[in-house]
GROMACS .gro file of C-alpha atoms in nm:
model
   90
    1UNK     CA    1   4.857   8.893  12.366
    2UNK     CA    2   4.908   8.914  12.744
    3UNK     CA    3   4.767   8.562  12.787
    4UNK     CA    4   4.418   8.677  12.689
    5UNK     CA    5   4.237   8.443  12.454
    6UNK     CA    6   3.961   8.524  12.208
    7UNK     CA    7   3.671   8.445  12.448
    8UNK     CA    8   3.818   8.670  12.719
    9UNK     CA    9   3.877   8.951  12.470
   10UNK     CA   10   3.518   8.930  12.342
   11UNK     CA   11   3.389   8.938  12.701
   12UNK     CA   12   3.597   9.249  12.780
   13UNK     CA   13   3.479   9.424  12.461
   14UNK     CA   14   3.117   9.330  12.536
   15UNK     CA   15   3.139   9.470  12.889
   16UNK     CA   16   3.305   9.787  12.760
   17UNK     CA   17   3.026   9.829  12.506
   18UNK     CA   18   2.762   9.789  12.777
   19UNK     CA   19   2.936  10.022  13.025
   20UNK     CA   20   3.051  10.294  12.784
   21UNK     CA   21   2.780  10.271  12.523
   22UNK     CA   22   2.806  10.254  12.145
   23UNK     CA   23   2.882  10.628  12.108
   24UNK     CA   24   3.171  10.650  12.354
   25UNK     CA   25   3.346  10.323  12.265
   26UNK     CA   26   3.478  10.434  11.921
   27UNK     CA   27   3.599  10.764  12.070
   28UNK     CA   28   3.777  10.578  12.349
   29UNK     CA   29   3.935  10.333  12.104
   30UNK     CA   30   4.052  10.619  11.882
   31UNK     CA   31   4.204  10.806  12.177
   32UNK     CA   32   4.371  10.489  12.300
   33UNK     CA   33   4.515  10.421  11.955
   34UNK     CA   34   4.650  10.776  11.923
   35UNK     CA   35   4.803  10.754  12.270
   36UNK     CA   36   4.974  10.425  12.194
   37UNK     CA   37   5.103  10.556  11.860
   38UNK     CA   38   5.247  10.865  12.030
   39UNK     CA   39   5.407  10.650  12.299
   40UNK     CA   40   5.562  10.426  12.033
   41UNK     CA   41   5.699  10.730  11.844
   42UNK     CA   42   5.850  10.872  12.162
   43UNK     CA   43   6.016  10.543  12.254
   44UNK     CA   44   6.151  10.500  11.900
   45UNK     CA   45   6.299  10.851  11.909
   46UNK     CA   46   6.460  10.777  12.244
   47UNK     CA   47   6.603  10.448  12.118
   48UNK     CA   48   6.743  10.621  11.808
   49UNK     CA   49   6.901  10.893  12.019
   50UNK     CA   50   7.067  10.635  12.245
   51UNK     CA   51   7.194  10.443  11.940
   52UNK     CA   52   7.333  10.765  11.789
   53UNK     CA   53   7.508  10.855  12.114
   54UNK     CA   54   7.650  10.501  12.136
   55UNK     CA   55   7.785  10.529  11.780
   56UNK     CA   56   7.942  10.868  11.859
   57UNK     CA   57   8.111  10.727  12.169
   58UNK     CA   58   8.236  10.425  11.975
   59UNK     CA   59   8.367  10.649  11.696
   60UNK     CA   60   8.536  10.882  11.943
   61UNK     CA   61   8.703  10.598  12.130
   62UNK     CA   62   8.815  10.436  11.804
   63UNK     CA   63   8.959  10.761  11.670
   64UNK     CA   64   9.132  10.830  12.003
   65UNK     CA   65   9.314  10.498  11.987
   66UNK     CA   66   9.404  10.543  11.620
   67UNK     CA   67   9.555  10.889  11.656
   68UNK     CA   68   9.931  10.922  11.639
   69UNK     CA   69  10.102  11.174  11.864
   70UNK     CA   70  10.118  11.489  11.647
   71UNK     CA   71  10.422  11.628  11.832
   72UNK     CA   72  10.677  11.351  11.879
   73UNK     CA   73  10.952  11.423  12.127
   74UNK     CA   74  11.273  11.549  11.973
   75UNK     CA   75  11.587  11.369  12.074
   76UNK     CA   76  11.828  11.572  12.285
   77UNK     CA   77  12.101  11.530  12.018
   78UNK     CA   78  11.909  11.735  11.760
   79UNK     CA   79  11.869  12.027  12.001
   80UNK     CA   80  12.237  12.026  12.095
   81UNK     CA   81  12.344  11.996  11.731
   82UNK     CA   82  12.133  12.294  11.624
   83UNK     CA   83  12.164  12.568  11.890
   84UNK     CA   84  11.986  12.825  11.668
   85UNK     CA   85  11.657  12.642  11.701
   86UNK     CA   86  11.650  12.688  12.079
   87UNK     CA   87  11.536  13.022  12.215
   88UNK     CA   88  11.801  13.235  12.378
   89UNK     CA   89  11.769  13.349  12.736
   90UNK     CA   90  11.819  13.720  12.787
   0.00000   0.00000   0.00000
């Protein structure tokens, strides 16, 4: 825990109790806990959004490489053999 041992932690808590008093310390701890929980929720949402965007990009790139050309080029022989399929110039 940040390199802080039990004796150091007890000293910090004792000083906080002396400075803030027994009435303010629980309120401060509660506010700190709520703030940390909100921060954790926000970072988790951000991580999930990045993961979702990464999956979408991966899916899009995979589907782009898997797609077959929907309009293959017609050979010139088929156009010459079937003149009715080509539009007439007027």
